[in-house]
CSV table of C-alpha atoms in Angstrom, one decimal:
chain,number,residue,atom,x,y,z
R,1,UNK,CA,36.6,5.0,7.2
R,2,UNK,CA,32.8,5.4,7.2
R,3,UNK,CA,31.2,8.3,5.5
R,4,UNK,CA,30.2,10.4,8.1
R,5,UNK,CA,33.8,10.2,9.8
R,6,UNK,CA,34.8,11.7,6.9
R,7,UNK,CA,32.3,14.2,7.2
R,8,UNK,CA,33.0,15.2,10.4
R,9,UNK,CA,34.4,18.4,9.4
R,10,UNK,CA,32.5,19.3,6.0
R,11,UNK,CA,29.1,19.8,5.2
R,12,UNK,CA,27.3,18.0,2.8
R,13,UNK,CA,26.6,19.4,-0.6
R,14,UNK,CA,22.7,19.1,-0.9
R,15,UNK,CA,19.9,19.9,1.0
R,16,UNK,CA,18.3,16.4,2.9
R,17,UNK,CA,15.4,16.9,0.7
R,18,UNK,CA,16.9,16.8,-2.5
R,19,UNK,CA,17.3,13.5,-2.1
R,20,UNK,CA,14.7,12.3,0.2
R,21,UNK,CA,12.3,13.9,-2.4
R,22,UNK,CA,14.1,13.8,-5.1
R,23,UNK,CA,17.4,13.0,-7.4
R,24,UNK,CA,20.2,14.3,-8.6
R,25,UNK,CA,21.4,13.9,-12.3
R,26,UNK,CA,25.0,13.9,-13.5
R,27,UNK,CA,26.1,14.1,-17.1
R,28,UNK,CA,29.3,11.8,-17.0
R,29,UNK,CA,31.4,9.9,-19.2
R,30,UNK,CA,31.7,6.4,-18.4
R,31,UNK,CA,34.7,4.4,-18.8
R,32,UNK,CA,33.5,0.9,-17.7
R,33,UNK,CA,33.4,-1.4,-14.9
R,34,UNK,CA,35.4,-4.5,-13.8
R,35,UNK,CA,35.1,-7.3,-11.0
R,36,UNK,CA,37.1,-6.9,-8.1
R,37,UNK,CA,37.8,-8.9,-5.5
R,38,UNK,CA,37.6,-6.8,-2.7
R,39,UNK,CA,34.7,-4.4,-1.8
R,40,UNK,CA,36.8,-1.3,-0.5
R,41,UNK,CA,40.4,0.1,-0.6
R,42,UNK,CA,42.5,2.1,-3.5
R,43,UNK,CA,44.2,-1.5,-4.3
R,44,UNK,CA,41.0,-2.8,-6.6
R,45,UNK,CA,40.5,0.1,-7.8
R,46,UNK,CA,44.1,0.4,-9.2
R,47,UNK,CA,43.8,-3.2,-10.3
R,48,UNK,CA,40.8,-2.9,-11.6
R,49,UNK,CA,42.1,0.7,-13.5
R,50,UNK,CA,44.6,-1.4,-14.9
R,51,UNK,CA,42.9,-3.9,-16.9
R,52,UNK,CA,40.2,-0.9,-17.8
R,53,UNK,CA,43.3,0.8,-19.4
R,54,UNK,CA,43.9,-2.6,-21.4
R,55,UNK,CA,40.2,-2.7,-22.6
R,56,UNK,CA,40.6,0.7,-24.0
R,57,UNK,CA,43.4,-0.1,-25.7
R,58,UNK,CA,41.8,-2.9,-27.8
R,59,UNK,CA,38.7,-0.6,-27.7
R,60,UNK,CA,40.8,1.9,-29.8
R,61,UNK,CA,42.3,-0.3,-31.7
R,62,UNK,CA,39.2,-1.6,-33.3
R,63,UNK,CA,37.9,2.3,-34.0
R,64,UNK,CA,35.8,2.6,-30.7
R,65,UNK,CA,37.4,6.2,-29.6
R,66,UNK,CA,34.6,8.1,-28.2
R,67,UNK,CA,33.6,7.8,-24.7
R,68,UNK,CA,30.2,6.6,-23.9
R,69,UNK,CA,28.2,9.5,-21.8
R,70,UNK,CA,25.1,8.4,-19.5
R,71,UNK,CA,23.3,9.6,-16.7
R,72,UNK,CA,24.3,9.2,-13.0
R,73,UNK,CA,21.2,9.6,-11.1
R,74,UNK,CA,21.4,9.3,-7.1
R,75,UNK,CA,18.9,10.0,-4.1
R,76,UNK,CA,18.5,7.8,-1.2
R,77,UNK,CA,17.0,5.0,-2.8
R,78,UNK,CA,20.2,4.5,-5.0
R,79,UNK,CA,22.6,4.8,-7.4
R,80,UNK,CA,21.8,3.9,-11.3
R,81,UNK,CA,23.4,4.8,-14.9
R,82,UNK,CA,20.9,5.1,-17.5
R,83,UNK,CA,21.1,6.5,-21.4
R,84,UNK,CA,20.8,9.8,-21.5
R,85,UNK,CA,18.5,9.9,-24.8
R,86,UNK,CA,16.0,6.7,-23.9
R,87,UNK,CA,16.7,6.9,-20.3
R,88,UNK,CA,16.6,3.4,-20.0
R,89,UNK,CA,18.6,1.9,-16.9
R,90,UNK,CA,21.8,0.3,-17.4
R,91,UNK,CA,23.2,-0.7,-13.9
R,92,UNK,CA,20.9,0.4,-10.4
R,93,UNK,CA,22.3,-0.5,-7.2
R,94,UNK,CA,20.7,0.3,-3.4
R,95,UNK,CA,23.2,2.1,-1.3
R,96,UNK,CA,23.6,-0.4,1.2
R,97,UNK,CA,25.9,-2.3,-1.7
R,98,UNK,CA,27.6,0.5,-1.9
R,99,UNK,CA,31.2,-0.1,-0.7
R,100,UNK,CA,33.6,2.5,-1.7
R,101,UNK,CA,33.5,5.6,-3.3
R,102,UNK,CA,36.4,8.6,-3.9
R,103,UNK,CA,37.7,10.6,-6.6
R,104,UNK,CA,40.8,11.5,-8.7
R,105,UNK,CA,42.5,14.6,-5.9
R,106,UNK,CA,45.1,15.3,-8.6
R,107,UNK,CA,42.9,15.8,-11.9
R,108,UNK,CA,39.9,15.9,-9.8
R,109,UNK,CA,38.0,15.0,-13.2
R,110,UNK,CA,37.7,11.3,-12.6
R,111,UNK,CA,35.8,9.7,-9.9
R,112,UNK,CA,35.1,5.6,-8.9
R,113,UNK,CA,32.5,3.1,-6.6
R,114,UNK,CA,32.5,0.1,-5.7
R,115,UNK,CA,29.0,-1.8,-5.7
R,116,UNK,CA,28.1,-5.3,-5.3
R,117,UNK,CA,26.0,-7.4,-7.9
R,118,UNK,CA,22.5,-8.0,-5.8
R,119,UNK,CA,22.1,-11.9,-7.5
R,120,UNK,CA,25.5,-12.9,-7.9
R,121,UNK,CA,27.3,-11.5,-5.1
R,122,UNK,CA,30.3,-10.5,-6.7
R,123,UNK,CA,31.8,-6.5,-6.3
R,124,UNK,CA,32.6,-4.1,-9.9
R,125,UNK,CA,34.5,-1.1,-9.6
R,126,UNK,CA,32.8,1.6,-12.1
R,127,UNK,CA,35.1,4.3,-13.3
R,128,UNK,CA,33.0,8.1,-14.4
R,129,UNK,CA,34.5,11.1,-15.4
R,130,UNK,CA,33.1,14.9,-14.7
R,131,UNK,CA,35.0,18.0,-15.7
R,132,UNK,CA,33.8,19.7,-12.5
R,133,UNK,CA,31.7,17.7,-10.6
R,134,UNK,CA,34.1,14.6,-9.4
R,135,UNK,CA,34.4,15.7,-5.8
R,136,UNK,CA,30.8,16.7,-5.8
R,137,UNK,CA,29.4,13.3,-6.5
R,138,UNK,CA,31.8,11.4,-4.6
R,139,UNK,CA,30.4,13.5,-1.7
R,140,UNK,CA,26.9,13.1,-2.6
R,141,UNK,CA,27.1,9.3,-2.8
R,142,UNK,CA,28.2,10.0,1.1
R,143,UNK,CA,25.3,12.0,1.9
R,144,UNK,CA,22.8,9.7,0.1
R,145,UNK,CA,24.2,6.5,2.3
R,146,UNK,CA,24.0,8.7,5.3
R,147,UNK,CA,20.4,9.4,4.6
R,148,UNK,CA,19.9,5.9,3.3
R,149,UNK,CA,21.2,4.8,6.6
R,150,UNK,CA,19.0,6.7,9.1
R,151,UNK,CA,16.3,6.1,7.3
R,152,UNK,CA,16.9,2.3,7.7
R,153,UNK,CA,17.1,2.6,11.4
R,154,UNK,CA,14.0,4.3,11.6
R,155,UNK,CA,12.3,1.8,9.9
R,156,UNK,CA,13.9,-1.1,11.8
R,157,UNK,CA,12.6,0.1,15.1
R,158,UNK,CA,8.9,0.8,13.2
R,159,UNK,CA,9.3,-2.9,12.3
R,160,UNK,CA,11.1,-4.1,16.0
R,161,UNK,CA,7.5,-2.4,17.6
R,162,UNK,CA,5.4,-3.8,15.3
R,163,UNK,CA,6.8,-6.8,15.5
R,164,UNK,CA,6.0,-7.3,19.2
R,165,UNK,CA,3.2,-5.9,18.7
R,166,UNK,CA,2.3,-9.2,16.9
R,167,UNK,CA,3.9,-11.2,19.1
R,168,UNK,CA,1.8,-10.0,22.1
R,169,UNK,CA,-1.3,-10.5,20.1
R,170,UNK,CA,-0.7,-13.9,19.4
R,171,UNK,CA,0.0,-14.5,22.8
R,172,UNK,CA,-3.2,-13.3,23.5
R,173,UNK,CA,-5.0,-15.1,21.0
R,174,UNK,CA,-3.6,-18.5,22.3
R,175,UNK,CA,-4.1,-17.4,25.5
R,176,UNK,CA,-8.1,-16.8,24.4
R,177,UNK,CA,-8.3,-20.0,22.4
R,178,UNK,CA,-7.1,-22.1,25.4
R,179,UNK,CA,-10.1,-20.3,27.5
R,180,UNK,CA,-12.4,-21.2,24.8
R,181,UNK,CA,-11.6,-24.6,25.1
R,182,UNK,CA,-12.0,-24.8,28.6
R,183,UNK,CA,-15.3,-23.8,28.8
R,184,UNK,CA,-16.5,-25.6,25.8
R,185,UNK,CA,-15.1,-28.4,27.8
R,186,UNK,CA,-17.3,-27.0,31.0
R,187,UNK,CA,-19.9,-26.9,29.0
R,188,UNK,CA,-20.3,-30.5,27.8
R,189,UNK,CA,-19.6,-31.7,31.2
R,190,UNK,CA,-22.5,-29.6,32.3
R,191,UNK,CA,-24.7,-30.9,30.2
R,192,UNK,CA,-24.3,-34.6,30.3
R,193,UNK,CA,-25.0,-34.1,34.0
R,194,UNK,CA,-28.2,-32.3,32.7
R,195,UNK,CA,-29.3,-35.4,31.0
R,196,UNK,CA,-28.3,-38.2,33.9
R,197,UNK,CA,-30.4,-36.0,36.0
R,198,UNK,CA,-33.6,-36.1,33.7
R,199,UNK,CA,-33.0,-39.8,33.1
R,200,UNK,CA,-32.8,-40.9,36.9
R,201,UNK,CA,-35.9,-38.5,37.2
R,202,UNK,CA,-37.9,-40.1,34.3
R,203,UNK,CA,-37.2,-43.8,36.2
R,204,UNK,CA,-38.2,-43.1,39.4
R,205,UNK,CA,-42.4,-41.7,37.7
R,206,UNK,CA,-44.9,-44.3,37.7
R,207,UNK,CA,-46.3,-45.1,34.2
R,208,UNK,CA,-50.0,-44.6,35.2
R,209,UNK,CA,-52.6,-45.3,32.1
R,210,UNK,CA,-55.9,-43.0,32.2
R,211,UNK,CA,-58.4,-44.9,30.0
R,212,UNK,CA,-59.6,-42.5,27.2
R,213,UNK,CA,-63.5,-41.6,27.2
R,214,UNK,CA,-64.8,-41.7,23.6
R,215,UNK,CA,-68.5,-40.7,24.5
R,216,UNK,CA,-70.7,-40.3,27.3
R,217,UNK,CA,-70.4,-42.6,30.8
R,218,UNK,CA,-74.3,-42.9,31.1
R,219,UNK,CA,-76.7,-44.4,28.5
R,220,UNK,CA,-74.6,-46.2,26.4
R,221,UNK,CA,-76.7,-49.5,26.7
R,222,UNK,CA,-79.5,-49.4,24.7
R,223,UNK,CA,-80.2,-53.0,23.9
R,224,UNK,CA,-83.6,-54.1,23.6
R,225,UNK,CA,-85.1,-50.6,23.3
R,226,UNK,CA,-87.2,-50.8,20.1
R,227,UNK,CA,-88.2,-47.4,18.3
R,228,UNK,CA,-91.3,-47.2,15.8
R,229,UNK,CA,-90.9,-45.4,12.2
R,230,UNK,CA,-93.3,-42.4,13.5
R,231,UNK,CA,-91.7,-42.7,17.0
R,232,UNK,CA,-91.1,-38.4,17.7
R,233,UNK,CA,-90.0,-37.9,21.6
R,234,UNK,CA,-91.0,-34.2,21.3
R,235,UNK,CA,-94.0,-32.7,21.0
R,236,UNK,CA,-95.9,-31.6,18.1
R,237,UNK,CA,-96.1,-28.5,19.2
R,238,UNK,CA,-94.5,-26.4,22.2
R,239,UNK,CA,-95.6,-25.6,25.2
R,240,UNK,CA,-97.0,-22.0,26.1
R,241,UNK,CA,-94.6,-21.6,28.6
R,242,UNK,CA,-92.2,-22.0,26.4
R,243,UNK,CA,-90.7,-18.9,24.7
R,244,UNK,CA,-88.4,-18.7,21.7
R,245,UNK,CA,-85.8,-16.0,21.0
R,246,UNK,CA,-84.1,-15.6,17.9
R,247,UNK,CA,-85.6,-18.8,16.5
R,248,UNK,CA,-84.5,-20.8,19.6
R,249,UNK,CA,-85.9,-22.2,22.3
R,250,UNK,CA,-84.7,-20.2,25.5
R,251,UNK,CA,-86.1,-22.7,28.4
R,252,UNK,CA,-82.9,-25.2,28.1
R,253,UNK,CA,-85.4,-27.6,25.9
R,254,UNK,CA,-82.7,-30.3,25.2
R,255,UNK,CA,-84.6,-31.1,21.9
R,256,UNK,CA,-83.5,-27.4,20.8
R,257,UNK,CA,-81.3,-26.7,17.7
R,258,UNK,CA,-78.2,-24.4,19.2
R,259,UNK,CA,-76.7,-23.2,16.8
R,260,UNK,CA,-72.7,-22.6,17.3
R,261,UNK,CA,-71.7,-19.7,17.8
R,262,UNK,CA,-69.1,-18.1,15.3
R,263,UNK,CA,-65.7,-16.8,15.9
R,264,UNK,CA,-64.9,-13.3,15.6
R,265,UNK,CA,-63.1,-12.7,12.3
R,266,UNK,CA,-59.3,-11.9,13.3
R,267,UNK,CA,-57.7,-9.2,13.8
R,268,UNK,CA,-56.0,-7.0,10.6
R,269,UNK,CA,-52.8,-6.6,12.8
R,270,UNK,CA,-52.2,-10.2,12.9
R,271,UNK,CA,-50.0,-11.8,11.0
R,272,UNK,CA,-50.8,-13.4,7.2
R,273,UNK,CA,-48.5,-16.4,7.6
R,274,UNK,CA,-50.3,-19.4,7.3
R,275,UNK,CA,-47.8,-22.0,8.9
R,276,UNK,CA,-47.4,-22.1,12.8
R,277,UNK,CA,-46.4,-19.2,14.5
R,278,UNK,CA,-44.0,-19.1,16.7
R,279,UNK,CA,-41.6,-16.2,18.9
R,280,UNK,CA,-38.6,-16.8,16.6
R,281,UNK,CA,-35.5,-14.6,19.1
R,282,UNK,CA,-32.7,-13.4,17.3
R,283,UNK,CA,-29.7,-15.7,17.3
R,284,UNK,CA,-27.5,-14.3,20.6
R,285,UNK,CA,-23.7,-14.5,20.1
R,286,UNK,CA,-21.6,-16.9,21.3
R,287,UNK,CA,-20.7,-16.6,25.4
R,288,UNK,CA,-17.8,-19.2,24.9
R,289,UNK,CA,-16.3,-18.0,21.5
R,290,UNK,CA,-13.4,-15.1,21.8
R,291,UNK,CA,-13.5,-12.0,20.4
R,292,UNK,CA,-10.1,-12.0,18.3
R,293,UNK,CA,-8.3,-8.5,18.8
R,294,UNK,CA,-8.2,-6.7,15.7
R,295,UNK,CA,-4.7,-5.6,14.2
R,296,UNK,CA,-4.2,-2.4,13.3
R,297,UNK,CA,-2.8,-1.7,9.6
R,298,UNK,CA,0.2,0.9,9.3
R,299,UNK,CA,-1.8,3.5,7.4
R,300,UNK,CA,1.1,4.9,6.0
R,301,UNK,CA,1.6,2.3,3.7
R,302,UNK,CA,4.5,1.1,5.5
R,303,UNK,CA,4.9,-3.0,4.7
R,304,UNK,CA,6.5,-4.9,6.4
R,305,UNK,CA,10.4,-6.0,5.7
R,306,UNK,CA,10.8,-9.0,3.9
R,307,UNK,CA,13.3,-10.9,6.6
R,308,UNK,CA,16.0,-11.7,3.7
R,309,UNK,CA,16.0,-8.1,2.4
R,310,UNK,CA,16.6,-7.2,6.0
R,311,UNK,CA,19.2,-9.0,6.6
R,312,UNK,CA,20.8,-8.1,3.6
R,313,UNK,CA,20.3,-4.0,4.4
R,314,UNK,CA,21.8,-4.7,7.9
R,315,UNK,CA,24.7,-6.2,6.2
R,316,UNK,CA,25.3,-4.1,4.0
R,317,UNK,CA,24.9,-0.5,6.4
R,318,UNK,CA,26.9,-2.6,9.1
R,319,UNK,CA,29.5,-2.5,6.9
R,320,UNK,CA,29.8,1.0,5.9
R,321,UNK,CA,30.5,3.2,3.0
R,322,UNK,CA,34.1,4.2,3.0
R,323,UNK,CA,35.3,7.9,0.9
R,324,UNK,CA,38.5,7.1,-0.2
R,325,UNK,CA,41.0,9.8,1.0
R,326,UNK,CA,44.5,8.6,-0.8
R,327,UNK,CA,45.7,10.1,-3.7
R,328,UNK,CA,45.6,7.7,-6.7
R,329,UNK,CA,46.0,8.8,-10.4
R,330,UNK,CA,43.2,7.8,-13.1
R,331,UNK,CA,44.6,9.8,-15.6
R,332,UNK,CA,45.6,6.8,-17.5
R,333,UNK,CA,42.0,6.1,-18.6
R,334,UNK,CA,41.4,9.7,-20.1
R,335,UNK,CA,40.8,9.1,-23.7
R,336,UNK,CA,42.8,12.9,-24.7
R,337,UNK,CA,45.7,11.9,-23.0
């Protein structure tokens, strides 16, 4: 039966934050693991006792008496076993390949899970040994997959709304980039129009030459007019009637020197580029070119499941962690008896 069946009628032994937060240590002995071939039930676990009591023999026989001790850590990421001196881990397993789990009801010293092997697929039964903490951990191993469990729901549903989320922003940006193309379309069509329009125009003008005028219409024959060396057409000297102002004459004498007049030195404000000036307008955004919606990132640092991995956690919760209930006897494996 599942964990919190078995629960139904106990509480658990830790506070949710414990191991939501946190971890729990054990100090246990370990006795060893073994493959079995089925991930639940007290049948494995015998079998799998019963070629453990084997190893220990030969163990003993070649002078290897003293059971290793190591560190049973557990919270809701996991189990692992790690040396208690280097702390370096030795096995780690997610709960979700957690199988099985119960403990020793008769010497209540020895306790046993079943956990399957992440890259080759295949289950080991682990046997521990507490002097007074086997029901404890057994139990706690519940309560960590419970937690373990919720927790994955939660974040399945996080990932279920985020996921069409995307889906409904894709649709939208298909549904933009098919606009997009439609008017760029529209807009092509628009302007070759534009330009049969000024070609039929530009057919139907008359090409009309003006002759260009290099000089003056009247006086340009001159032929036969001979001028002498001292030949002067004005007069030595000016008439009386004739005033001068400023050094010219003022009566419209055509013989006058006019002297240009000079343009008025420009103006500081303008500007002190020397090319062509011209109104330069800003570059105006594109009418015809959608505005993608922007995503919003989980700011709580929540990525995004890997689909495998999922899969696998589904699998695994789906199947449940079962607390063995039946009396079975470890004793065997104690190394004092």
């Amino acid at each position: 039966m599942s964990s919190k069946h078995v629960m139904a009628n106990k509480q658990w032994p830790h506070s949710p934050e414990a191991l939501l937060r946190g971890r729990l240590v054990y100090n246990v002995k370990f006795y060893g693991d073994q493959e079995v071939q089925q991930a639940k039930g007290t049948e494995p676990i015998k079998e799998a006792v019963r070629k453990m009591k084997f190893h220990k023999q030969l163990r003993k026989a070649e002078g290897h008496k003293v059971t290793p001790k190591v560190e049973l850590c557990i919270n809701v990421d996991g189990i692992s076993i790690q040396d208690p001196k280097t702390k370096i881990q030795q096995y780690k397993f997610p709960l979700h390949h957690i199988s099985y789990c119960a403990d020793d009801k008769s010497e209540k010293k020895l306790f046993t899970f079943i956990a399957k092997d992440g890259t080759t697929g295949k289950h080991h039964c682990f046997v521990l040994g507490s002097e007074k903490s086997a029901e404890e951990i057994t139990l706690t191993i519940g309560q960590a997959f419970d937690l373990a469990y919720k927790r994955f729901l939660e974040k399945k549903e996080t990932q279920m709304e985020k996921d069409k989320q995307l889906t409904d922003l894709q649709h939208q940006v298909k549904k933009l980039q098919e606009e997009n193309m439609s008017l760029k379309k529209r807009v092509a069509e628009l302007e070759a129009e534009k330009n049969n329009s000024s070609a039929f125009a530009n057919s139907l003008t008359p090409n009309v030459t003006v002759p260009s005028s290099n000089g003056p219409a009247v006086g340009t024959r001159l032929e036969g007019l001979i001028f002498t060396d001292d030949f002067d057409p004005r007069p030595s000297q000016p008439p009386s009637h004739m005033s001068t102002t400023n050094g010219t004459q003022s009566n419209g004498d055509i013989y006058a020197t006019v002297q240009p007049k000079l343009a008025p030195p420009p103006s500081s404000k303008s500007s002190h580029r020397t090319g062509p000036q011209s109104n330069l307008t800003p570059p105006q955004p594109n009418p015809f070119q959608p505005a993608l919606p922007s995503v919003n990132f989980d700011e709580f640092g929540m990525t995004a499941f890997n689909p495998s991995e999922m899969a696998d956690m589904e699998h695994g919760f789906k199947g449940g962690l079962v607390i063995g209930i039946e009396d079975f006897d470890l004793s065997s494996l104690d190394p004092l008896k």
